[in-house]
mmCIF file of N, CA, C and O in Angstrom:
data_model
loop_
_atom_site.group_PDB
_atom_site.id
_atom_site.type_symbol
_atom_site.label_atom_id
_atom_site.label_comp_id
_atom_site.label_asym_id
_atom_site.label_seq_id
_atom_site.Cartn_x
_atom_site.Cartn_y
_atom_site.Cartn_z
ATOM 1 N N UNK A 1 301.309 100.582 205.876
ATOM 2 C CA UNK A 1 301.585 102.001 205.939
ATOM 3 C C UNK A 1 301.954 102.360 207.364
ATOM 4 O O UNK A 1 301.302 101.824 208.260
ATOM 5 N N UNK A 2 302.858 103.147 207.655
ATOM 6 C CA UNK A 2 303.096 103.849 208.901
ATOM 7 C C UNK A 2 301.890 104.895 209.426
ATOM 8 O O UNK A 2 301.004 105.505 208.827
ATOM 9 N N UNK A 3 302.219 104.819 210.595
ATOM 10 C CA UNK A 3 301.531 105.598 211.347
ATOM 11 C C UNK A 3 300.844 107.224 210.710
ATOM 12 O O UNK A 3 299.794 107.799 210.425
ATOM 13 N N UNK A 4 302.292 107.378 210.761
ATOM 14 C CA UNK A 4 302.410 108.722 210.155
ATOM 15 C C UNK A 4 301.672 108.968 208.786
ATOM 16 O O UNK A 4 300.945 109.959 208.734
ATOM 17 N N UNK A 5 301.764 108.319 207.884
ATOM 18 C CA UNK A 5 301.051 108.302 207.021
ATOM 19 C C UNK A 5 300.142 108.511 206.981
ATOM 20 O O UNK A 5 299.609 109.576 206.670
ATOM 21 N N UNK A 6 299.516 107.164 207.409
ATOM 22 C CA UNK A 6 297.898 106.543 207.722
ATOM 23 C C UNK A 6 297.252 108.522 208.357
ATOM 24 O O UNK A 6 296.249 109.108 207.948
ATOM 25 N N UNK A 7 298.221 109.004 209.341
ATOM 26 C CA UNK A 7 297.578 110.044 209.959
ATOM 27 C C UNK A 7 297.681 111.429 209.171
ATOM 28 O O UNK A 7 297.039 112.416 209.531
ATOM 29 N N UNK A 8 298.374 111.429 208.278
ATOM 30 C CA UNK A 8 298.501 112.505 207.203
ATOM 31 C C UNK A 8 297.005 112.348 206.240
ATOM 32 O O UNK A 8 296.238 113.253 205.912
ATOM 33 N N UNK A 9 296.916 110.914 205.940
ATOM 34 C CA UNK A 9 295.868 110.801 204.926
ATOM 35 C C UNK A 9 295.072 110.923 205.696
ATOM 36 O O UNK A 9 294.071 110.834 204.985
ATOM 37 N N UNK A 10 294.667 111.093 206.834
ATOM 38 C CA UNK A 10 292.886 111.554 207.461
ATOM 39 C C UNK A 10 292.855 113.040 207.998
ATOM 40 O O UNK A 10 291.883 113.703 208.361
ATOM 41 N N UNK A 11 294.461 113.442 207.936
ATOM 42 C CA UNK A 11 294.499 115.068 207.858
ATOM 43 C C UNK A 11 293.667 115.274 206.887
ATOM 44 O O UNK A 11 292.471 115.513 207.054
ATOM 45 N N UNK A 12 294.393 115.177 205.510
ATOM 46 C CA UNK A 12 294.113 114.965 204.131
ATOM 47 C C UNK A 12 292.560 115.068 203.739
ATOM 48 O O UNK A 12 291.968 116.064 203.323
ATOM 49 N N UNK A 13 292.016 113.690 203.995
ATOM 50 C CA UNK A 13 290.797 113.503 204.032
ATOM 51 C C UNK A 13 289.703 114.209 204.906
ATOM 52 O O UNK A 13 288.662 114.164 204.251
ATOM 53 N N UNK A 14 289.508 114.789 206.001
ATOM 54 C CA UNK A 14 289.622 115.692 206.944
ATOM 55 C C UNK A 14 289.519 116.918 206.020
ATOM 56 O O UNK A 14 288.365 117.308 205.841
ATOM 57 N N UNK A 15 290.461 117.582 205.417
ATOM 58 C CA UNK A 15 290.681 118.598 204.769
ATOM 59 C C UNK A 15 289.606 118.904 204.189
ATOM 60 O O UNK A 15 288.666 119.634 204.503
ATOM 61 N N UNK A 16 289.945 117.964 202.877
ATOM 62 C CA UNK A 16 289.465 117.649 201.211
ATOM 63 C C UNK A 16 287.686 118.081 201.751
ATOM 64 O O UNK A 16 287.136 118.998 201.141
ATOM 65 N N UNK A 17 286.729 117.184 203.162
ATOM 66 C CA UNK A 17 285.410 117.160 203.171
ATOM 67 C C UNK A 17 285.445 118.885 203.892
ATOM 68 O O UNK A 17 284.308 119.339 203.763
ATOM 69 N N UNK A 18 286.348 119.888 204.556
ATOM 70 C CA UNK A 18 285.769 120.414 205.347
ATOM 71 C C UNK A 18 285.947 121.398 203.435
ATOM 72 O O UNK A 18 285.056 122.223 203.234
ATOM 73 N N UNK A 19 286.877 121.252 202.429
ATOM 74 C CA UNK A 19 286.798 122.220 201.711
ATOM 75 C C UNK A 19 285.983 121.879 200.764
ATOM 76 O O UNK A 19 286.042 122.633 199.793
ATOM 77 N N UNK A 20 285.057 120.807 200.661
ATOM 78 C CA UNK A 20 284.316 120.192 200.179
ATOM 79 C C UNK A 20 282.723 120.983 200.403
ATOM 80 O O UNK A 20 282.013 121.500 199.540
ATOM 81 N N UNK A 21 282.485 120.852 201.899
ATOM 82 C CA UNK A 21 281.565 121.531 202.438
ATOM 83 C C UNK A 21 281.550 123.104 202.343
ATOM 84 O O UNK A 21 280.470 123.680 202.214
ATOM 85 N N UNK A 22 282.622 123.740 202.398
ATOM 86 C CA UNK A 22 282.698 125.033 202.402
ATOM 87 C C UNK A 22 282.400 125.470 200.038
ATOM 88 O O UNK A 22 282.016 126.439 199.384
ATOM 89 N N UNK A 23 282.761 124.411 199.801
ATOM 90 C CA UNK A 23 282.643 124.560 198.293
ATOM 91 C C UNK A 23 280.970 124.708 198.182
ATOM 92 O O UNK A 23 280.311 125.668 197.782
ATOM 93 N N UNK A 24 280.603 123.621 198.600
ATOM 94 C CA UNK A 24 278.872 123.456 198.559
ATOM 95 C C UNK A 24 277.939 125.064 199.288
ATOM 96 O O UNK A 24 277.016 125.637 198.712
ATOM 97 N N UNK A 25 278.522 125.454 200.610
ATOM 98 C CA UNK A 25 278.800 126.714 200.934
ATOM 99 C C UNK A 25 278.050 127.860 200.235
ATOM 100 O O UNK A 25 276.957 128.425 200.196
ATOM 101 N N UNK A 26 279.295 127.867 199.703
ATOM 102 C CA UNK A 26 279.710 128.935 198.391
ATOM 103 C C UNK A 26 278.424 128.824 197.214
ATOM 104 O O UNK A 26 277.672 129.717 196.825
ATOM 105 N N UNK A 27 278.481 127.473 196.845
ATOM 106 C CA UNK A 27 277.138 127.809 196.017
ATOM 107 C C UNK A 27 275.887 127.553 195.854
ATOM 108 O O UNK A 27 275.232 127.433 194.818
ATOM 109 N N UNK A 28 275.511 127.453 197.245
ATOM 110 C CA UNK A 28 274.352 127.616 197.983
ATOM 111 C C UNK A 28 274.261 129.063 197.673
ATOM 112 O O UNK A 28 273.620 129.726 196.856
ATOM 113 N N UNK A 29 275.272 129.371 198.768
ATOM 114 C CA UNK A 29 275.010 131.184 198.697
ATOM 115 C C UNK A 29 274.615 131.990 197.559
ATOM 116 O O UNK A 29 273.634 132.729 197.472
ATOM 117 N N UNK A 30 275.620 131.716 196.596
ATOM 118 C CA UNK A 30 275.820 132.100 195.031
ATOM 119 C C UNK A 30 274.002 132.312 194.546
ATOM 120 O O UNK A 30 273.257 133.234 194.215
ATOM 121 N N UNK A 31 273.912 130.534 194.804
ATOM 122 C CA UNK A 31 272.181 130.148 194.329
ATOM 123 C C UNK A 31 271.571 131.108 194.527
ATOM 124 O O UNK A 31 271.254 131.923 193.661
ATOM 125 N N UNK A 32 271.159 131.206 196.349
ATOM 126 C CA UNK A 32 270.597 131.552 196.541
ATOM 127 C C UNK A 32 270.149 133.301 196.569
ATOM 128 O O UNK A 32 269.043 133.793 196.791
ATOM 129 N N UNK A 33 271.603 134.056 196.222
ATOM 130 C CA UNK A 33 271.796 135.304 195.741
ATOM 131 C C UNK A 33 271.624 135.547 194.432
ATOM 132 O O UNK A 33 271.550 136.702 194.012
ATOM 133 N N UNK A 34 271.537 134.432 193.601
ATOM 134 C CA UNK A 34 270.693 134.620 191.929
ATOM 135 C C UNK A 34 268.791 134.618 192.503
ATOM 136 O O UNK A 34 267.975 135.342 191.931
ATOM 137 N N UNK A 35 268.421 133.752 193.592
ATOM 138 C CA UNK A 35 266.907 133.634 194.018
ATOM 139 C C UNK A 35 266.566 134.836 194.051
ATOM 140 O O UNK A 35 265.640 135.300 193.386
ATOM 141 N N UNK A 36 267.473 135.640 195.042
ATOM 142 C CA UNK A 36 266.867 136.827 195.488
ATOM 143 C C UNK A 36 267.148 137.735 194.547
ATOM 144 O O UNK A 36 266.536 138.680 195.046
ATOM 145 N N UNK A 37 267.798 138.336 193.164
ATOM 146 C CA UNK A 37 267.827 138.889 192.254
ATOM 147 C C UNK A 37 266.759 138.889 191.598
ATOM 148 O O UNK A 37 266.040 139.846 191.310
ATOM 149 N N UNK A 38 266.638 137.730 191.338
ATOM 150 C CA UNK A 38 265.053 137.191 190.732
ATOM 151 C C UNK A 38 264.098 137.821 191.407
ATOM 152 O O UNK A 38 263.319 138.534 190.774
ATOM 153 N N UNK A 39 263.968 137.684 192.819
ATOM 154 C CA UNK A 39 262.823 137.833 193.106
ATOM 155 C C UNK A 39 262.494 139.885 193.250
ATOM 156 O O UNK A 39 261.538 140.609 192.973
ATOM 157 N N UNK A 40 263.815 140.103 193.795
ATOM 158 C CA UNK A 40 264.021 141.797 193.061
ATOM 159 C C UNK A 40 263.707 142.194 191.795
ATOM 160 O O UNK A 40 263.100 143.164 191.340
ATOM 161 N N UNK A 41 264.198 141.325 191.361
ATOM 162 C CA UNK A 41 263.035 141.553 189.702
ATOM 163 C C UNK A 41 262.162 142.098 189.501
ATOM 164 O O UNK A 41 261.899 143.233 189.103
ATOM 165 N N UNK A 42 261.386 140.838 189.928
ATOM 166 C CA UNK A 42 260.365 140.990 189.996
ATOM 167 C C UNK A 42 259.125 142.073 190.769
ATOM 168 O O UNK A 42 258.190 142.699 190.270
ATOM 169 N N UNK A 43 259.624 141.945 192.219
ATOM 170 C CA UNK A 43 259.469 143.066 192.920
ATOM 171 C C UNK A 43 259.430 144.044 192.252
ATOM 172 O O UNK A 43 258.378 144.677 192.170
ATOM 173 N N UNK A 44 260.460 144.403 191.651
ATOM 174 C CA UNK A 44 260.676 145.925 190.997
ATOM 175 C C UNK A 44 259.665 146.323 189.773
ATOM 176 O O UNK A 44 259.162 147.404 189.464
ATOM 177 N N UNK A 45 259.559 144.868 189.137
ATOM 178 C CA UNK A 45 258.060 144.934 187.875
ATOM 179 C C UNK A 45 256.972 144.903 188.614
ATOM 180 O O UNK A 45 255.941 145.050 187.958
ATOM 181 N N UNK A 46 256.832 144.759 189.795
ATOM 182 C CA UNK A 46 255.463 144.955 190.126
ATOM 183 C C UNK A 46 255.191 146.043 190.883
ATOM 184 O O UNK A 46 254.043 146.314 191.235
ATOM 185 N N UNK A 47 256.087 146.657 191.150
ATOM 186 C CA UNK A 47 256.167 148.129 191.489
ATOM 187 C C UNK A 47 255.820 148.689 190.803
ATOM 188 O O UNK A 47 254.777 149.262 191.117
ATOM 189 N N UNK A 48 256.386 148.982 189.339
ATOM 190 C CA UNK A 48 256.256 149.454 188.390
ATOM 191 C C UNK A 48 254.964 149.446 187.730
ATOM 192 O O UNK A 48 254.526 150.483 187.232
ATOM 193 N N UNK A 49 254.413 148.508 187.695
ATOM 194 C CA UNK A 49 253.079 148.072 187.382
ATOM 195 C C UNK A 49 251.770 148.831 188.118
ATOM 196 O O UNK A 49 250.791 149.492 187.770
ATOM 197 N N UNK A 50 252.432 148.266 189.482
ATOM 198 C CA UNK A 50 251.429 149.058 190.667
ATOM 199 C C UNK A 50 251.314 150.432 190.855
ATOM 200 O O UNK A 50 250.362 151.039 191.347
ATOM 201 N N UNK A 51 252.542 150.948 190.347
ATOM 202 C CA UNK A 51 252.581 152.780 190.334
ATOM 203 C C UNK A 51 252.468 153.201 188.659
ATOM 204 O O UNK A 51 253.307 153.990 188.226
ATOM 205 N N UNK A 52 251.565 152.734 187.867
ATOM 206 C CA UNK A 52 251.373 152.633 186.612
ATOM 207 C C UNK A 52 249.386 152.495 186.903
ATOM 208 O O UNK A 52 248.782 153.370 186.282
ATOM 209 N N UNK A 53 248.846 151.929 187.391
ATOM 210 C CA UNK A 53 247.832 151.391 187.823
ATOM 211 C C UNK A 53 247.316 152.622 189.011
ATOM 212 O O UNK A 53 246.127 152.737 189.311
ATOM 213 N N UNK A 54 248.153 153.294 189.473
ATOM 214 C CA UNK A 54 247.524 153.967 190.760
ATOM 215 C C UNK A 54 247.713 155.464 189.717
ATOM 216 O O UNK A 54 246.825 156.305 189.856
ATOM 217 N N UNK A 55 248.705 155.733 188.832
ATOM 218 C CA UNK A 55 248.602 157.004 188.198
ATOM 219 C C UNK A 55 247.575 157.033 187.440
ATOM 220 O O UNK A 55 247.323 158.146 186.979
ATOM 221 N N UNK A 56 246.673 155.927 187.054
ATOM 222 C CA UNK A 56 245.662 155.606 186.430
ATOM 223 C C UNK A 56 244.156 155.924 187.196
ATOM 224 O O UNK A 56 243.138 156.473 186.776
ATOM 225 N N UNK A 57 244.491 155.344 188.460
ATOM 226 C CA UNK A 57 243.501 155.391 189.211
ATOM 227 C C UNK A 57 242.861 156.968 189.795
ATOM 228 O O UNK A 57 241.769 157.469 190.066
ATOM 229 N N UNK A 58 244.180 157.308 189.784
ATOM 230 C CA UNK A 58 244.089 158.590 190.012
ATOM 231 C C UNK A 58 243.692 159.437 188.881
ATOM 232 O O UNK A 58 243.055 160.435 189.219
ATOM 233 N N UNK A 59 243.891 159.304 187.710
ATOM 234 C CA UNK A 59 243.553 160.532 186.745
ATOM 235 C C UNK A 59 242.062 160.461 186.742
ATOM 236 O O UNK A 59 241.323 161.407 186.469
ATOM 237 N N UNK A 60 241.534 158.769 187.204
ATOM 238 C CA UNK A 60 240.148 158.761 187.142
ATOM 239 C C UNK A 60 239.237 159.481 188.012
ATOM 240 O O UNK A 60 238.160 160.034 187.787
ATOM 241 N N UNK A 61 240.045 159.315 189.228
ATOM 242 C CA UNK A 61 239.486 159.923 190.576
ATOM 243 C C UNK A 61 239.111 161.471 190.148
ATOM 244 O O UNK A 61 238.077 162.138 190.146
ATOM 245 N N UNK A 62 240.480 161.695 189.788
ATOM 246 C CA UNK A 62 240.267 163.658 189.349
ATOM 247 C C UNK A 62 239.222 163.765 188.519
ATOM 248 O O UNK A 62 238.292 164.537 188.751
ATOM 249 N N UNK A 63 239.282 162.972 187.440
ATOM 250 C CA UNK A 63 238.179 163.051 186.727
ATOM 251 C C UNK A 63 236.775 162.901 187.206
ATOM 252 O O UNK A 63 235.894 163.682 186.844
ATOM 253 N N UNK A 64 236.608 162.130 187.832
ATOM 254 C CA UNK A 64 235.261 162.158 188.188
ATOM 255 C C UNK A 64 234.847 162.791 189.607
ATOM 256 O O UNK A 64 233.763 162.480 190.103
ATOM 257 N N UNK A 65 235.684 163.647 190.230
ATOM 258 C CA UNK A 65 235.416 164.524 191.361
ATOM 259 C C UNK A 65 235.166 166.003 190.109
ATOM 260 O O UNK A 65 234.401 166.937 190.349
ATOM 261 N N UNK A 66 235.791 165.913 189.150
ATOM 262 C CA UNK A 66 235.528 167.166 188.473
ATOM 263 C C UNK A 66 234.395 166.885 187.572
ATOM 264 O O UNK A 66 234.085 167.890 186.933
ATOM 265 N N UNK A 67 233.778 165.995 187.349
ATOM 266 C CA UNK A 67 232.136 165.799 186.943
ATOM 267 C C UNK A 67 231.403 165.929 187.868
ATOM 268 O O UNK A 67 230.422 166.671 187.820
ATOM 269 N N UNK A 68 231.822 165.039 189.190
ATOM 270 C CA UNK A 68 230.709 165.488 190.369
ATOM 271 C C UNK A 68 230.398 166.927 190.638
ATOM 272 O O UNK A 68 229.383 167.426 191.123
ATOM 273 N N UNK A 69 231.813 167.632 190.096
ATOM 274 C CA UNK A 69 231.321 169.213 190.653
ATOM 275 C C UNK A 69 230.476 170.009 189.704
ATOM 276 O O UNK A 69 229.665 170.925 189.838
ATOM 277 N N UNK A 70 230.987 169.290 188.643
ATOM 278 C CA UNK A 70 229.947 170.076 187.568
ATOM 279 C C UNK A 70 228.524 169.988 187.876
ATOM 280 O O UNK A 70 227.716 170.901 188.048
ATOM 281 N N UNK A 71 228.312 168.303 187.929
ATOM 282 C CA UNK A 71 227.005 168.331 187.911
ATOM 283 C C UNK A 71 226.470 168.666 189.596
ATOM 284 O O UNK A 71 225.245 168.545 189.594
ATOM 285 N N UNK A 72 226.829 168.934 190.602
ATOM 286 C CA UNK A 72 226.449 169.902 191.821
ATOM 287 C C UNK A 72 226.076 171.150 191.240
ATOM 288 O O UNK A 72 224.920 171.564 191.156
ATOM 289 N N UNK A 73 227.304 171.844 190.766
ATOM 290 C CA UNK A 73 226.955 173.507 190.053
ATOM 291 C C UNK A 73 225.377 173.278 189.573
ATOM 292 O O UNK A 73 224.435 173.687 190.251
ATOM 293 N N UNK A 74 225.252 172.733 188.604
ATOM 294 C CA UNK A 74 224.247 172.157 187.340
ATOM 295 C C UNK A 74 223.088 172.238 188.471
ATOM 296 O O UNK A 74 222.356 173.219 188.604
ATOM 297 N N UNK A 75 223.038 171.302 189.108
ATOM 298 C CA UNK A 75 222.103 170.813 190.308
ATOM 299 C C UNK A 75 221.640 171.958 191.141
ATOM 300 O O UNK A 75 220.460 172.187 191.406
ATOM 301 N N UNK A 76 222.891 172.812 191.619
ATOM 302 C CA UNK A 76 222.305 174.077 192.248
ATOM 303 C C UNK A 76 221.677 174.732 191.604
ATOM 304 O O UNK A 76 220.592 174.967 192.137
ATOM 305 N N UNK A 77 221.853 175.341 190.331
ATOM 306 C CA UNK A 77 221.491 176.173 189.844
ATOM 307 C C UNK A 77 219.884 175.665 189.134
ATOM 308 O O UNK A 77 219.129 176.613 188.916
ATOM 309 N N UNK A 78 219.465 174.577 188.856
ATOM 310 C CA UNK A 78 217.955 173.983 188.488
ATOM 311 C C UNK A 78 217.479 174.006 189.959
ATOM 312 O O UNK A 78 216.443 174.666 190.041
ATOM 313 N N UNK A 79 217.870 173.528 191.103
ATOM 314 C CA UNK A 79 217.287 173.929 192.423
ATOM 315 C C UNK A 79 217.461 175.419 192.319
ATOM 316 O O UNK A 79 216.260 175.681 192.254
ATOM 317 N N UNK A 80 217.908 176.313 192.270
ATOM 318 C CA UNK A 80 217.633 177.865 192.175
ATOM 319 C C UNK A 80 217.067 178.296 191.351
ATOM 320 O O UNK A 80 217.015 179.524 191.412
ATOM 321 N N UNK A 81 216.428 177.738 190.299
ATOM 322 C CA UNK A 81 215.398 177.955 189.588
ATOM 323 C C UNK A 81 214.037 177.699 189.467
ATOM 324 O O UNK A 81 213.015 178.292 189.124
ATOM 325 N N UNK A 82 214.437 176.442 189.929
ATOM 326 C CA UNK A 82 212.510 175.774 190.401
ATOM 327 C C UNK A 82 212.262 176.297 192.101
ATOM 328 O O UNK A 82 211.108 176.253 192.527
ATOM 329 N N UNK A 83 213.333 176.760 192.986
ATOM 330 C CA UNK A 83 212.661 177.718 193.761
ATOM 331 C C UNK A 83 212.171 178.921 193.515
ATOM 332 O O UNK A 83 211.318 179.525 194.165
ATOM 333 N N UNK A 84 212.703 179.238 192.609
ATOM 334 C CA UNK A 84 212.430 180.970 192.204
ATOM 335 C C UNK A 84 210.763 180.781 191.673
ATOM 336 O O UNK A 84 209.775 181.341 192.148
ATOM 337 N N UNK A 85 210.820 179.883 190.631
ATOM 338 C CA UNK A 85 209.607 179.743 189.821
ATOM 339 C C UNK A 85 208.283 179.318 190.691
ATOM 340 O O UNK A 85 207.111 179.529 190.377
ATOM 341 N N UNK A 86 208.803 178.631 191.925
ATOM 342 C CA UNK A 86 207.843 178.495 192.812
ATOM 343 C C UNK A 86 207.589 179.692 193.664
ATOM 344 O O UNK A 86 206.497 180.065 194.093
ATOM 345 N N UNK A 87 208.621 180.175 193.825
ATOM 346 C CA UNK A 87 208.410 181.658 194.886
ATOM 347 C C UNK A 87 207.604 182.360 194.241
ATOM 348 O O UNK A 87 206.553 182.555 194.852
ATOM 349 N N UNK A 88 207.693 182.967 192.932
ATOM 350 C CA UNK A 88 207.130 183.827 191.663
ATOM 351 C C UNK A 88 205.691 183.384 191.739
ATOM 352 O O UNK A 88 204.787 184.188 191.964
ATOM 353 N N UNK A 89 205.413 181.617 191.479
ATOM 354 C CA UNK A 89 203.814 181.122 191.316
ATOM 355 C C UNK A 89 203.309 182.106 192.736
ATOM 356 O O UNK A 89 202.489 183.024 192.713
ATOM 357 N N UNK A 90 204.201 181.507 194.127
ATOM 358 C CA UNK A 90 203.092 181.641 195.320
ATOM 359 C C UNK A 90 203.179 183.599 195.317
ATOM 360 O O UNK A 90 202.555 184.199 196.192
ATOM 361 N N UNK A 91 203.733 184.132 194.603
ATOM 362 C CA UNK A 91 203.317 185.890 194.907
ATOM 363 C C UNK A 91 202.445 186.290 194.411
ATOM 364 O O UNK A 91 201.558 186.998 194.886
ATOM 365 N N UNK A 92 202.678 185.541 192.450
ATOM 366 C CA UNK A 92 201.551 185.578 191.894
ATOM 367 C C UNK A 92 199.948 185.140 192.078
ATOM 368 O O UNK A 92 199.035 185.838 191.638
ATOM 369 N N UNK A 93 199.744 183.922 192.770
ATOM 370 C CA UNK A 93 198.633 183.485 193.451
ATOM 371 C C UNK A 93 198.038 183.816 194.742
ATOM 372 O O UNK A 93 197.008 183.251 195.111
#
């Protein structure tokens, strides 16, 4: 083979690996932009989950700050009664 040749085919060859590499490249990237979809996914279901779980947490919270108050009211008012009933004994005695 001539020179010329011989030096065309390692152009050639030369070429073929750099579009070879840039192919592999490509779907690396590709891959790895299906990974991160996935993992957005997911992310996004556990968001969902987690703000599902905290609207929960919360109705409980309300709920039971609005029993605590009841039973305070409740509480004051039997402490304002067994003082009275004691005030009443010591006037009477």
């Amino acid at each position: 083979m001539s020179a010329a040749v011989e030096d065309a085919l390692r152009r050639l060859e030369a070429a073929v690996a750099l579009l070879d590499a840039a192919v592999t490249r490509k779907l690396d990237a590709e891959r790895s932009r299906g990974d991160l979809e996935a993992e957005l996914a997911l992310m996004q279901e556990d968001r969902a989950r987690l703000a599902a779980e905290l609207d929960g947490a919360l109705a409980q919270l309300a709920e039971a700050v609005a029993v605590t108050d009841d039973v305070e009211n409740r509480l004051g008012r039997a402490i304002g009664t067994v003082e009275g009933v004691i005030t009443r004994g010591r006037a009477d005695g």
